[in-house]
């Protein structure tokens, strides 16, 4: 099972590594590609570093993981709504 889990993760890690650059290349001008990929990576890394700590602080303040889980669910739903409600062609 561990090998299968590692294989599944390995097959999907491309979404984390290559997908943001492909989306940026498609949606923005070539002149701003480097800046936007760097900004995207910086925001992603900052979120990965700060997010777990903030969830831990929320857990400490509330005494359980319920509020942290609810916050994560709310953020996922908000992100899905932003993607779903965004017009497909802004040009």
Short mmCIF file of C-alpha atoms in Angstrom, two decimals:
data_model
loop_
_atom_site.label_atom_id
_atom_site.label_comp_id
_atom_site.label_asym_id
_atom_site.label_seq_id
_atom_site.Cartn_x
_atom_site.Cartn_y
_atom_site.Cartn_z
CA UNK A 1 0.00 0.00 0.00
CA UNK A 2 2.88 2.35 0.76
CA UNK A 3 4.34 1.80 -2.71
CA UNK A 4 0.96 2.45 -4.33
CA UNK A 5 0.56 5.66 -2.32
CA UNK A 6 4.05 6.77 -3.33
CA UNK A 7 3.29 6.02 -6.98
CA UNK A 8 0.02 7.96 -6.88
CA UNK A 9 1.77 10.93 -5.27
CA UNK A 10 4.57 10.73 -7.83
CA UNK A 11 2.10 10.72 -10.70
CA UNK A 12 0.24 13.74 -9.36
CA UNK A 13 3.17 15.88 -8.23
CA UNK A 14 3.29 17.38 -11.71
CA UNK A 15 0.18 19.35 -10.79
CA UNK A 16 2.19 21.12 -8.12
CA UNK A 17 5.30 21.65 -10.21
CA UNK A 18 4.24 22.25 -13.81
CA UNK A 19 0.58 23.25 -13.76
CA UNK A 20 1.04 26.77 -12.32
CA UNK A 21 3.62 27.63 -14.99
CA UNK A 22 1.34 26.30 -17.75
CA UNK A 23 -1.60 28.33 -16.48
CA UNK A 24 0.53 31.48 -16.18
CA UNK A 25 1.92 30.96 -19.68
CA UNK A 26 -1.59 30.62 -21.07
CA UNK A 27 -3.19 33.51 -19.22
CA UNK A 28 -0.49 36.22 -19.17
CA UNK A 29 2.00 37.87 -21.51
CA UNK A 30 5.39 36.25 -22.03
CA UNK A 31 7.19 39.33 -20.72
CA UNK A 32 5.72 38.85 -17.25
CA UNK A 33 6.16 35.06 -17.09
CA UNK A 34 9.23 35.01 -14.83
CA UNK A 35 7.78 37.53 -12.40
CA UNK A 36 4.47 35.73 -12.13
CA UNK A 37 5.97 32.26 -11.71
CA UNK A 38 8.19 33.61 -8.95
CA UNK A 39 5.23 35.33 -7.30
CA UNK A 40 3.11 32.20 -7.57
CA UNK A 41 5.87 30.08 -6.06
CA UNK A 42 6.48 32.59 -3.26
CA UNK A 43 2.80 32.71 -2.34
CA UNK A 44 2.56 28.93 -2.39
CA UNK A 45 5.65 28.49 -0.22
CA UNK A 46 4.50 31.16 2.23
CA UNK A 47 1.13 29.45 2.55
CA UNK A 48 2.76 26.05 3.08
CA UNK A 49 4.98 27.49 5.82
CA UNK A 50 2.48 29.70 7.66
CA UNK A 51 -0.73 27.71 7.19
CA UNK A 52 -0.02 24.79 9.54
CA UNK A 53 1.17 27.15 12.26
CA UNK A 54 -1.97 29.25 12.02
CA UNK A 55 -4.14 26.14 12.17
CA UNK A 56 -2.20 25.06 15.27
CA UNK A 57 -2.80 28.43 16.91
CA UNK A 58 -6.50 28.13 16.08
CA UNK A 59 -6.53 24.64 17.62
CA UNK A 60 -4.87 25.96 20.77
CA UNK A 61 -7.36 28.82 21.04
CA UNK A 62 -10.43 26.62 20.57
CA UNK A 63 -9.22 23.46 22.31
CA UNK A 64 -9.86 21.15 19.37
CA UNK A 65 -9.46 20.58 15.67
CA UNK A 66 -13.08 21.35 14.77
CA UNK A 67 -12.50 25.05 14.11
CA UNK A 68 -9.33 24.35 12.12
CA UNK A 69 -11.15 21.79 9.98
CA UNK A 70 -14.09 24.16 9.48
CA UNK A 71 -11.71 26.93 8.40
CA UNK A 72 -10.00 24.63 5.89
CA UNK A 73 -13.37 23.54 4.48
CA UNK A 74 -14.53 27.16 4.21
CA UNK A 75 -11.34 28.18 2.40
CA UNK A 76 -11.65 25.25 -0.03
CA UNK A 77 -15.27 26.16 -0.77
CA UNK A 78 -14.34 29.82 -1.26
CA UNK A 79 -11.55 28.87 -3.68
CA UNK A 80 -13.93 26.59 -5.61
CA UNK A 81 -16.49 29.40 -5.79
CA UNK A 82 -13.90 31.85 -7.11
CA UNK A 83 -12.87 29.39 -9.80
CA UNK A 84 -16.43 28.42 -10.66
CA UNK A 85 -17.81 31.96 -10.79
CA UNK A 86 -14.88 33.49 -12.74
CA UNK A 87 -15.80 34.36 -16.30
CA UNK A 88 -14.02 32.02 -18.69
CA UNK A 89 -12.77 34.74 -21.02
CA UNK A 90 -11.70 38.10 -19.62
CA UNK A 91 -10.01 39.30 -22.79
#
